[in-house]
Amino acid sequence: MSVKLTDDMLKALPDSRGHFGAFGGRFVSETLMDSLMTLEKEYLRLKDDADFQAEFDKDLADYVGRPSPLYFAERLTRETGGAQIWLKREDLNHTGAHKVNNTIGQALLARFLGKKRIIAETGAGQHGVATATVCARLGLECHVFMGSEDVKRQSLNVYRMKLLGATVHAVESGTKTLKDAMNDAMRDWVANVDETFYIIGTVAGPHPYPLLVRDFQSVIGRELRRQSMEKVGKLPDALVACVGGGSNAIGMFYPFLTDESVELYGVEAGGLGIATGQHAAPLCAGRPGVLHGNRTYLMEDENGQIAGTHSVSAGLDYPGVGPEHSWLKDIGRANYVSVTDEEALAGFRTLTQVEGIMPALESAHAVAYALKLAATMDKDKMLVINVSGRGDKDIHTIAQLDGIEI
Amino acid sequence: MSRIEGVLKSLKDQGRKALIPYITAGDPHPDQTVELMHTLVKAGADIIELGVPFSDPMADGPVIQLACERALKHGTSLRQVIGMVREFRKTDSATPVVLMGYLNPMEAMGYEAFADASADAGIDGVLTVDLPPEEADDVAPLFSQRGMDPIFLLAPTTTDSRIKAISEHSSGYVYYVSIKGVTGSATINVEEVAAKVAHIHELTALPVGVGFGIRDAKTAGAIGKVSDGVIVGSVLVDTIARHQSDPGALNKALYDLLYPMREALDSLAP
Ligand SMILES: Cc1ncc(COP(=O)(O)O)c(C=O)c1O
């Protein structure tokens, strides 16, 4: 079942209540409703405000270093023996991942709303670092919530956030990972709603977050469109991105949704394998439910309790996913697949050794799937991998798996 | 008239205020919940709010989070919670019971099935923390059609136009969340609450219950004075946690905590 999308259809989504078809919406406690409605109103105004957009574009250029390059991975292409493999280099952004595109945008919003206190949740720590970074630059108070399990496995990023002046709150509740960090960020927000702006790190959460994060991240896809016309003279045939909450994927996909010839692949964390239940792949193996303010595909048990997740990559270790992806899955516009921890680690090594580019373990999931896919495609086809971040933060994890103490 | 409306009307006619305790079903063990509910009634409860445990209780502080974890450790499911109310109803057909929880367990069970089973078990109202009226169009009517009251929250941040709209979607009572924060956090400011509740009374004819931050007889009395009822949660759940390994002591401790609140409320009556 695939629907031909048009610009008019896309413009109508999300609807006025934040719905993408059956997904999305605003499922939060009453205390937050007023803030969310104000944020929505202000964002819809600023979205088309020339000064706001000019400032956003300038920051992306001069502070983040955009546009990020579109790189032809020639040797990888040769070794894979299929489609031409290109890399969209979000790993070269300031702070090392796509996350900063969004934090720049939301921090600007916070400034327009006059909020001086910033909170954020983080899994791998990339969003936490990106948030702490913009807060340092703008002189804003910054609190980052992070599951205590993730504090352990991403200690380098914890230290980076502290150096940047942020307070890192280790969250001990529940499964002590990203979902629990988001719970605690929401709890803090309820308690400090007047002075606080919550910078959500992915396209999840209550309306208008999935909308505004998608808009801020769409710079990835817009650049890619232009670069691909300039360098290759045509649009790519396939786009591949990893999906945790789904922000780097939607940012890459969104500007191509109406281009039917462009195949979209979102790669979820298959963990130890879908059959084991030890994974973080709600689109591949979950069902619709409500968590963190929106209706979307979730990993849950038969009683509606949210299930524990597993992934070697902290940034993908989340039981939900942005509602727009749930919608794209149901209308058949994008394909959602998964690769295991082991495959992702192999993808990490391949890109490192063949191209000298060390991807984040999150991005390594996209790499791993793309290599399989490219091998099945003709040589004149063009495939683009979103290298959403760089692997420096994961060196400890990799070394540990290799049995090396560093 | 629903059982909730009946109880609140008769209290009002007597000039009395409602005492509405909250406990989490299945905490400390599913086998104890029904007995604890009867203890709450003996100590003077007019309505019981029975919490449905959820893995991710975003609006709750540590005390109720831990209660959810204890209940879930014993596998307490929404179906079991409904079963507990059915059991409770065998010997108490007078005290209204409101289920309070998060949306996802209800969605997983299926809204029709949930509404049917709840009405059949003698549940009187449903309060879903993460379901604002804007998203409730497909859900709340299922409750109303079966004689159950959909109960919604009002917060210090709720604007006048929303207070009106939310009240129109509610029946039974509205629940005013007295503080900006999660359950069991800050202490309540009686003057602020008094002013806000008086204002809510101007905008709706529904009774107004006030919850969050009521920890003792003194605050219960002070808040009772300015509202139609007080909702007491975290302090009870905390008591349950402290006596979790001694069921006998637990029932007594719960009674000893709640009964003085009953007395404080009744001392307000003419
Ligand atoms: C480098 C990188 N890629 C991807 C993700 C996953 O997030 P999303 O799916 O929102 O892009 C993260 C999250 O921390 C990340 O750090």
XYZ file of C-alpha atoms and ligand atoms in Angstrom:
692
model
C 0.000 0.000 0.000
C 1.769 3.125 -1.150
C 0.206 6.553 -1.461
C 1.502 9.163 -3.891
C 2.253 12.152 -1.681
C 1.803 15.699 -2.912
C 3.076 19.011 -1.555
C -0.469 19.924 -0.544
C -0.871 16.711 1.436
C 2.403 17.353 3.232
C 1.514 20.953 4.016
C -1.615 19.757 5.798
C 0.447 17.601 8.160
C 0.584 17.592 11.019
C -2.990 18.836 11.396
C -3.893 21.569 13.876
C -3.790 19.092 16.755
C -0.434 17.670 15.735
C -1.659 14.495 14.079
C 0.097 12.657 11.263
C -2.790 10.387 10.284
C -3.490 8.230 13.341
C -0.221 9.239 15.016
C 1.212 12.170 16.960
C -1.024 14.471 18.984
C -0.547 15.949 22.410
C -0.866 13.518 25.330
C 0.509 15.334 28.351
C -0.641 16.358 31.785
C -2.685 19.537 31.918
C 0.077 21.635 33.507
C 2.052 21.529 30.237
C -0.785 22.253 27.819
C -0.568 26.012 27.995
C 3.191 26.015 27.383
C 2.843 23.671 24.418
C 0.112 25.797 22.881
C 2.196 28.938 23.309
C 5.208 27.206 21.785
C 3.111 26.048 18.843
C 1.707 29.517 18.231
C 5.117 31.195 18.447
C 6.787 28.577 16.278
C 4.159 28.830 13.546
C 4.732 32.580 13.546
C 8.557 32.434 13.558
C 8.708 29.646 10.982
C 7.880 32.176 8.298
C 9.690 35.085 9.922
C 12.576 36.219 7.720
C 14.740 37.434 10.620
C 14.353 34.191 12.553
C 15.207 32.077 9.521
C 18.146 34.309 8.573
C 19.602 33.953 12.046
C 19.101 30.188 11.980
C 20.791 29.897 8.577
C 23.688 32.093 9.661
C 24.306 29.986 12.777
C 24.161 26.788 10.743
C 26.746 28.200 8.345
C 29.179 29.966 10.670
C 28.821 28.011 13.891
C 27.917 24.481 12.767
C 29.941 24.630 9.545
C 27.149 23.823 7.092
C 26.582 22.733 4.444
C 27.946 19.348 5.457
C 29.729 17.689 2.526
C 28.225 15.047 0.277
C 31.125 12.652 -0.183
C 31.529 9.910 -2.787
C 32.821 6.789 -1.019
C 34.688 5.479 -4.025
C 36.612 2.664 -2.426
C 33.625 1.462 -0.429
C 31.582 1.486 -3.644
C 34.192 -0.578 -5.445
C 34.476 -3.108 -2.630
C 30.716 -3.436 -2.285
C 30.230 -3.874 -5.992
C 26.798 -2.321 -6.449
C 25.249 1.127 -6.307
C 27.437 4.218 -5.914
C 27.663 4.909 -2.190
C 27.660 8.529 -1.061
C 27.896 9.836 2.484
C 26.087 12.859 3.877
C 28.658 14.006 6.424
C 26.676 15.148 9.468
C 29.586 13.762 11.495
C 31.576 16.830 10.452
C 29.191 19.240 12.150
C 30.370 21.143 15.188
C 29.897 18.805 18.209
C 29.996 15.772 15.950
C 26.430 14.931 14.994
C 23.232 16.144 13.343
C 21.766 16.912 16.777
C 23.173 20.443 16.771
C 20.970 21.521 13.819
C 17.978 21.120 16.102
C 19.481 22.569 19.281
C 20.465 25.737 17.406
C 16.878 26.111 16.220
C 15.259 25.398 19.583
C 17.680 27.627 21.491
C 16.712 30.443 19.140
C 13.068 29.732 19.957
C 13.872 29.774 23.681
C 15.476 33.171 23.241
C 12.469 34.533 21.370
C 10.234 33.200 24.180
C 12.463 34.795 26.828
C 13.266 31.522 28.640
C 16.585 31.425 30.489
C 16.616 27.876 31.788
C 17.085 24.968 29.390
C 16.480 21.269 30.010
C 17.160 18.332 27.718
C 17.169 14.539 27.761
C 19.964 12.580 26.168
C 20.803 8.983 25.326
C 24.196 8.785 23.666
C 24.973 12.224 25.011
C 25.171 13.823 21.550
C 22.004 15.801 22.058
C 23.125 16.681 25.578
C 26.439 17.949 24.270
C 24.767 19.875 21.460
C 22.382 21.461 23.970
C 25.130 22.285 26.478
C 27.069 23.830 23.593
C 24.358 26.241 22.481
C 23.636 27.093 26.127
C 27.292 27.962 26.702
C 27.207 30.173 23.640
C 23.994 31.955 24.644
C 24.687 32.074 28.384
C 21.684 29.913 29.325
C 21.404 27.662 32.373
C 21.483 24.037 31.187
C 20.263 20.817 32.828
C 20.674 17.515 31.020
C 18.851 14.341 32.097
C 20.585 11.095 31.245
C 19.886 7.497 32.319
C 22.527 6.260 34.730
C 23.257 3.319 32.398
C 24.037 5.783 29.612
C 26.109 7.944 31.955
C 28.319 4.877 32.329
C 28.589 3.900 28.683
C 28.982 7.471 27.357
C 31.262 8.896 30.039
C 33.219 10.992 27.551
C 30.119 12.939 26.577
C 29.133 13.365 30.232
C 32.460 15.048 30.840
C 32.090 17.206 27.735
C 28.710 18.454 28.998
C 30.208 19.292 32.369
C 33.089 21.173 30.741
C 30.500 23.172 28.836
C 28.902 24.202 32.119
C 25.829 21.957 32.101
C 24.498 20.076 35.114
C 24.076 16.398 34.261
C 21.360 14.589 36.230
C 21.858 10.802 36.292
C 18.395 9.215 36.171
C 18.009 6.101 38.324
C 14.356 5.246 37.645
C 12.954 2.538 35.373
C 15.427 1.105 32.891
C 17.901 3.967 33.499
C 18.161 4.779 29.762
C 16.798 7.343 27.300
C 13.071 6.830 27.967
C 13.599 7.371 31.690
C 15.707 10.453 30.999
C 12.767 11.798 29.003
C 10.369 11.001 31.883
C 12.524 12.963 34.292
C 12.942 15.868 31.888
C 9.130 16.046 31.620
C 8.867 15.966 35.421
C 11.336 18.823 35.726
C 9.457 20.745 33.064
C 6.127 20.419 34.909
C 7.761 21.753 38.077
C 9.554 24.674 36.386
C 7.306 25.331 33.442
C 7.274 29.139 33.652
C 10.991 29.746 33.261
C 12.047 26.586 31.437
C 12.370 25.664 27.768
C 12.563 21.928 27.062
C 14.827 21.201 24.076
C 13.690 17.739 22.959
C 16.386 15.912 21.018
C 14.386 14.018 18.473
C 11.149 14.123 16.452
C 9.159 12.591 19.316
C 7.270 14.205 22.201
C 4.003 16.164 22.131
C 2.992 18.507 19.305
C 4.637 20.814 18.163
C 7.983 19.083 18.830
C 7.818 16.471 16.044
C 7.009 19.318 13.648
C 9.657 21.801 14.680
C 12.470 19.258 15.114
C 11.675 17.896 11.653
C 11.774 21.396 10.186
C 15.122 22.204 11.809
C 16.659 18.882 10.702
C 15.296 19.136 7.162
C 18.326 21.227 6.266
C 20.034 17.829 5.793
C 17.694 16.742 3.011
C 17.499 20.179 1.390
C 21.283 20.362 1.095
C 21.449 16.787 -0.120
C 18.959 17.522 -2.913
C 21.018 20.464 -4.107
C 24.381 18.715 -3.744
C 23.149 15.651 -5.526
C 21.905 17.701 -8.499
C 25.219 19.593 -8.606
C 27.524 16.590 -8.291
C 25.587 13.828 -10.017
C 22.956 15.705 -11.961
C 20.061 13.677 -10.564
C 18.306 12.781 -7.340
C 19.572 9.769 -5.381
C 17.808 6.446 -5.810
C 17.964 5.392 -2.182
C 18.436 7.160 1.158
C 19.487 5.257 4.267
C 19.449 6.626 7.818
C 19.390 5.126 11.295
C 16.255 5.602 13.389
C 16.305 6.114 17.134
C 13.652 8.749 17.708
C 14.022 9.436 14.006
C 15.349 12.989 13.699
C 18.308 12.430 11.392
C 16.179 10.144 9.237
C 13.230 12.522 8.916
C 15.608 15.431 8.295
C 17.094 13.514 5.390
C 13.810 12.054 4.055
C 11.413 14.957 4.363
C 12.507 17.018 1.336
C 12.212 13.853 -0.816
C 8.802 12.565 0.306
C 7.043 13.586 -2.904
C 9.828 12.192 -5.131
C 8.511 8.714 -5.777
C 11.714 7.528 -7.416
C 13.661 8.020 -4.193
C 13.461 4.950 -1.937
C 13.677 5.637 1.785
C 15.150 3.219 4.341
C 15.047 3.796 8.094
C 17.283 1.413 10.011
C 16.310 0.500 13.552
C 18.433 -1.151 16.209
C 17.986 -4.908 15.947
C 20.064 -5.466 19.099
C 20.626 -9.166 19.679
C 18.082 -9.965 16.939
C 14.373 -9.179 16.595
C 13.433 -12.747 17.542
C 15.178 -12.425 20.932
C 13.031 -9.462 21.956
C 16.290 -7.722 22.931
C 16.196 -4.829 20.492
C 14.959 -1.277 19.989
C 12.938 -1.621 16.785
C 9.351 -0.447 17.419
C 8.567 0.124 13.732
C 9.758 -3.378 12.809
C 8.332 -5.231 15.791
C 6.094 -2.966 17.899
C 2.525 -1.724 17.797
C 0.831 1.667 18.183
C 0.458 3.105 21.668
C 0.911 6.347 23.597
C 4.144 7.434 25.280
C 5.893 10.733 25.914
C 3.096 12.856 24.594
C 2.345 11.212 21.269
C 0.735 8.166 19.670
C 3.262 6.114 17.748
C 4.708 2.619 17.325
C 6.052 1.393 20.657
C 7.690 -1.584 22.244
C 5.334 -2.731 24.963
C 4.032 -5.878 26.629
C 0.494 -7.212 26.226
C -0.654 -5.059 29.174
C 0.578 -1.793 27.690
C 3.637 -1.501 29.907
C 6.615 -0.102 28.019
C 9.186 -2.797 27.314
C 12.873 -2.602 28.079
C 15.060 -2.122 25.017
C 18.532 -3.174 24.051
C 21.016 -1.720 21.626
C 24.779 -1.465 21.592
C 24.184 2.171 20.680
C 22.760 4.361 23.446
C 21.277 6.817 20.946
C 18.998 4.168 19.431
C 18.023 2.562 22.748
C 14.476 3.958 22.862
C 11.124 2.086 22.812
C 9.277 4.685 20.716
C 9.822 6.602 17.502
C 8.674 9.898 16.009
C 4.994 9.810 14.933
C 5.722 10.933 11.380
C 7.742 7.755 10.829
C 4.787 5.686 12.099
C 2.663 7.419 9.506
C 5.248 6.932 6.719
C 5.385 3.254 7.619
C 1.626 2.811 7.526
C 1.185 4.579 4.179
C 4.116 2.601 2.801
C 6.241 5.592 1.768
C 9.321 4.551 3.753
C 10.790 1.135 4.508
C 11.806 0.329 8.050
C 14.342 -2.397 8.605
C 16.774 -3.389 11.332
C 20.354 -4.559 11.741
C 21.819 -6.287 14.789
C 24.491 -4.995 17.164
C 26.964 -7.298 15.495
C 26.154 -6.085 11.986
C 26.399 -2.463 13.127
C 29.805 -3.089 14.692
C 30.961 -4.667 11.437
C 29.634 -1.606 9.590
C 31.631 0.613 11.929
C 34.836 -1.290 11.158
C 34.239 -1.339 7.432
C 33.695 2.400 7.099
C 36.640 3.084 9.409
C 39.038 0.838 7.521
C 37.885 1.388 3.957
C 37.175 5.120 4.016
C 38.954 6.385 7.133
C 35.671 7.650 8.520
C 34.673 6.493 11.992
C 30.888 6.667 12.294
C 28.909 6.832 15.536
C 27.502 3.414 16.476
C 24.050 4.836 15.691
C 25.117 5.779 12.155
C 26.920 2.444 11.823
C 23.461 0.834 11.704
C 22.703 2.812 8.554
C 26.099 1.903 7.115
C 25.563 -1.810 7.786
C 22.179 -1.891 6.079
C 23.321 0.306 3.197
C 26.159 -2.060 2.352
C 23.701 -4.953 2.043
C 21.306 -2.838 0.008
C 23.934 -1.337 -2.313
C 25.167 -4.800 -3.215
C 21.706 -5.628 -4.620
C 21.478 -2.425 -6.705
C 22.788 -1.675 -10.182
C 26.077 0.177 -10.578
C 24.426 3.239 -12.088
C 22.228 3.735 -9.031
C 23.056 6.198 -6.296
C 22.624 5.466 -2.593
C 23.219 8.024 0.175
C 23.952 7.124 3.796
C 23.295 9.712 6.466
C 26.416 9.551 8.623
C 24.548 11.170 11.486
C 27.522 11.407 13.803
C 31.145 10.544 14.421
C 32.377 7.655 16.477
C 34.731 9.341 18.948
C 32.177 8.974 21.746
C 31.978 5.225 21.115
C 35.667 4.371 21.213
C 35.345 3.164 24.817
C 32.499 0.811 23.906
C 34.380 -0.576 20.922
C 37.602 -0.988 22.929
C 35.698 -2.786 25.669
C 34.208 -5.197 23.137
C 37.763 -5.786 21.890
C 38.849 -6.457 25.471
C 41.120 -3.434 25.492
C 41.483 -1.049 28.419
C 41.985 2.601 27.438
C -27.261 10.418 38.904
C -23.902 8.622 39.046
C -22.623 7.186 42.308
C -19.985 9.967 42.392
C -22.574 12.711 41.855
C -24.791 11.128 44.514
C -22.055 11.055 47.145
C -20.852 14.584 46.395
C -24.395 15.962 46.423
C -25.261 14.368 49.735
C -22.008 15.687 51.272
C -22.796 19.120 49.956
C -26.292 18.998 51.388
C -24.730 18.249 54.781
C -22.115 20.983 54.366
C -19.374 18.351 54.433
C -16.246 17.952 52.310
C -15.137 14.867 50.421
C -12.088 12.896 51.492
C -10.578 11.190 48.451
C -7.558 8.983 49.144
C -5.339 7.599 46.353
C -3.411 4.340 46.476
C -1.681 2.434 43.689
C -3.364 -0.905 42.938
C -1.080 -3.874 43.454
C 1.148 -2.059 45.957
C 2.678 -3.570 48.011
C 1.031 -6.746 46.671
C -2.080 -7.340 44.522
C -3.579 -9.556 47.265
C -3.638 -6.615 49.704
C -5.303 -3.941 47.604
C -8.957 -4.783 48.318
C -8.349 -4.910 52.070
C -6.535 -1.560 51.903
C -9.520 -0.084 50.061
C -11.855 -1.213 52.851
C -9.473 0.292 55.405
C -9.611 3.613 53.554
C -13.424 3.527 53.747
C -13.325 2.743 57.490
C -11.012 5.728 57.968
C -13.549 7.992 56.310
C -12.940 7.884 52.540
C -15.865 9.182 50.483
C -14.390 8.247 47.103
C -11.338 6.087 46.343
C -8.905 6.927 43.566
C -7.245 3.676 42.597
C -4.021 4.077 40.644
C -3.327 1.783 37.699
C 0.415 1.098 37.729
C 2.362 2.189 34.642
C 5.995 1.658 33.697
C 6.520 5.333 32.837
C 4.494 7.492 35.230
C 5.647 10.868 33.895
C 3.438 12.999 36.128
C 4.474 11.269 39.329
C 7.298 11.846 41.753
C 9.560 9.141 43.232
C 7.034 7.904 45.833
C 4.401 6.855 43.296
C 7.036 5.778 40.753
C 8.282 3.251 43.303
C 4.714 2.141 44.062
C 4.246 1.446 40.339
C 7.478 -0.530 40.289
C 6.400 -2.629 43.288
C 2.995 -3.317 41.727
C 4.483 -4.176 38.336
C 7.005 -6.510 39.919
C 4.002 -8.630 40.884
C 2.610 -8.317 37.368
C -0.367 -6.110 38.266
C -2.256 -5.531 35.006
C -5.176 -3.259 34.177
C -7.469 -6.309 33.961
C -6.391 -7.344 37.448
C -7.047 -3.848 38.793
C -10.575 -4.004 37.386
C -10.908 -7.395 39.083
C -9.900 -5.833 42.404
C -12.732 -3.339 42.139
C -15.157 -6.157 41.333
C -13.978 -7.890 44.517
C -14.294 -4.668 46.536
C -17.858 -4.207 45.266
C -18.928 -7.545 46.796
C -18.996 -5.910 50.220
C -19.122 -2.186 49.410
C -21.682 -0.941 46.938
C -21.677 2.630 48.218
C -18.146 4.030 47.868
C -17.352 5.337 44.384
C -14.082 4.162 42.835
C -12.195 6.218 40.258
C -9.426 4.594 38.248
C -6.484 6.953 37.814
C -3.698 6.173 35.421
C -2.008 6.687 32.096
C -3.478 6.096 28.687
C -1.316 3.338 27.243
C -2.549 0.384 29.355
C -6.136 1.363 28.413
C -5.196 1.682 24.744
C -3.474 -1.717 24.852
C -6.588 -3.330 26.373
C -8.826 -1.586 23.821
C -11.085 1.283 24.844
C -14.394 -0.568 24.339
C -13.232 -3.612 26.227
C -11.866 -1.422 28.997
C -15.068 0.614 29.289
C -17.251 -2.523 29.293
C -15.187 -4.323 31.901
C -14.882 -1.234 34.111
C -18.590 -0.449 34.096
C -19.388 -4.089 34.752
C -17.008 -4.201 37.738
C -18.613 -1.161 39.330
C -16.000 1.460 38.506
C -17.476 4.961 38.660
C -14.986 7.284 37.034
C -11.808 7.343 34.957
C -9.055 9.922 35.260
C -6.311 9.635 32.661
C -3.362 11.854 33.474
C -1.986 12.099 29.943
C -5.296 12.459 28.115
C -6.349 16.089 27.679
C -9.941 16.633 26.458
C -8.595 17.523 22.979
C -7.582 13.887 22.496
C -10.497 12.345 24.389
C -13.252 12.526 21.767
C -13.052 8.816 20.964
C -12.615 7.722 24.558
C -14.592 9.806 27.067
C -18.018 9.136 25.457
C -17.444 5.397 25.941
C -17.280 6.059 29.679
C -20.264 8.408 29.788
C -22.432 6.004 27.778
C -21.833 3.386 30.467
C -22.595 5.699 33.376
C -18.968 6.356 34.315
C -17.659 9.877 34.868
C -14.719 11.111 32.778
C -12.673 13.231 35.175
C -10.124 15.721 33.907
C -7.373 17.739 35.545
C -7.100 21.490 35.912
C -3.702 23.035 36.670
C -2.391 26.385 37.887
C -1.446 27.060 34.243
C -4.918 26.342 32.850
C -6.443 29.399 31.191
C -10.053 30.447 31.754
C -11.207 29.323 28.348
C -9.661 25.902 28.957
C -11.206 25.656 32.431
C -14.593 26.090 30.787
C -13.893 23.666 27.963
C -12.417 21.018 30.254
C -15.344 21.279 32.663
C -17.726 20.730 29.772
C -15.953 17.454 29.021
C -16.004 16.374 32.675
C -18.647 14.959 34.938
C -18.598 13.982 38.619
C -15.916 16.443 39.649
C -12.871 18.234 38.315
C -9.480 17.627 39.876
C -7.446 20.766 40.531
C -3.716 20.027 40.630
C -2.662 22.473 43.315
C 1.005 22.861 42.413
C 3.225 23.045 39.392
C 5.092 19.810 39.811
C 4.805 16.059 40.050
C 2.955 14.196 42.794
C 4.547 14.351 46.217
C 6.792 17.331 45.512
C 6.302 20.878 46.750
C 4.167 22.047 49.645
C 0.860 23.645 48.937
C 0.144 27.379 49.168
C -3.300 27.547 50.752
C -4.019 31.161 49.824
C -3.151 30.661 46.170
C -5.247 27.514 46.019
C -8.191 29.259 47.698
C -8.146 32.051 45.136
C -7.841 29.677 42.185
C -10.583 27.326 43.385
C -12.930 30.257 43.989
C -12.223 31.334 40.424
C -12.853 27.814 39.070
C -16.173 27.772 40.939
C -17.171 30.884 38.999
C -16.520 29.085 35.716
C -18.112 25.696 36.414
C -20.862 24.209 38.532
C -18.955 20.952 39.002
C -17.501 20.125 42.426
C -13.762 20.841 42.653
C -11.415 18.356 44.337
C -7.915 19.549 45.154
C -4.899 17.254 45.117
C -1.066 17.270 45.159
C 0.702 18.430 48.316
C -1.854 17.473 50.997
C 0.118 15.572 53.610
C -1.625 16.009 56.984
C -4.863 16.866 58.759
C -3.964 20.521 59.023
C -3.560 21.080 55.262
C -6.508 18.797 54.570
C -8.659 21.044 56.761
C -7.314 24.242 55.246
C -7.851 23.035 51.674
C -11.214 21.459 52.539
C -12.381 24.838 53.673
C -11.899 26.343 50.217
C -12.860 23.371 47.988
C -15.373 20.534 47.731
C -12.922 17.784 48.553
C -9.294 16.876 49.118
C -7.316 14.197 47.337
C -4.511 12.619 49.365
C -1.958 10.428 47.602
C 1.790 10.400 48.087
C 1.726 10.487 51.873
C -0.473 7.358 51.914
C 1.676 5.610 49.343
C 4.750 6.498 51.363
C 3.150 4.886 54.410
C 2.416 1.779 52.359
C 6.080 1.659 51.335
C 7.268 1.904 54.920
C 5.025 -0.950 56.080
C 5.185 -3.103 52.982
C 6.483 -6.181 54.809
C 3.896 -6.082 57.643
C 0.272 -6.115 56.362
C -1.251 -5.842 59.844
C 0.749 -2.764 60.773
C 0.101 -1.333 57.317
C -3.694 -1.253 57.662
C -3.435 0.375 61.067
C -0.877 2.939 59.911
C -3.018 3.855 56.916
C -6.088 4.245 59.135
C -4.170 6.336 61.687
C -2.963 8.660 58.937
C -6.277 9.134 57.145
C -8.739 9.296 60.030
C -7.428 12.617 61.437
C -7.957 14.129 57.976
C -11.591 12.973 58.132
C -11.920 14.646 61.524
C -10.329 17.835 60.280
C -12.737 17.962 57.333
C -15.771 17.198 59.482
C -14.840 19.885 61.974
C -15.517 22.347 59.130
C -19.156 21.268 58.879
C -21.792 23.551 60.394
C 24.944 10.227 15.994
C 23.527 9.898 16.298
N 22.754 9.397 15.325
C 21.465 9.084 15.558
C 20.897 9.224 16.804
C 19.474 8.805 16.981
O 18.579 9.859 17.036
P 17.609 10.211 15.825
O 16.945 8.941 15.429
O 16.669 11.196 16.408
O 18.415 10.760 14.730
C 21.671 9.744 17.845
C 21.081 9.931 19.192
O 21.707 10.169 20.160
C 23.022 10.090 17.588
O 23.810 10.579 18.544
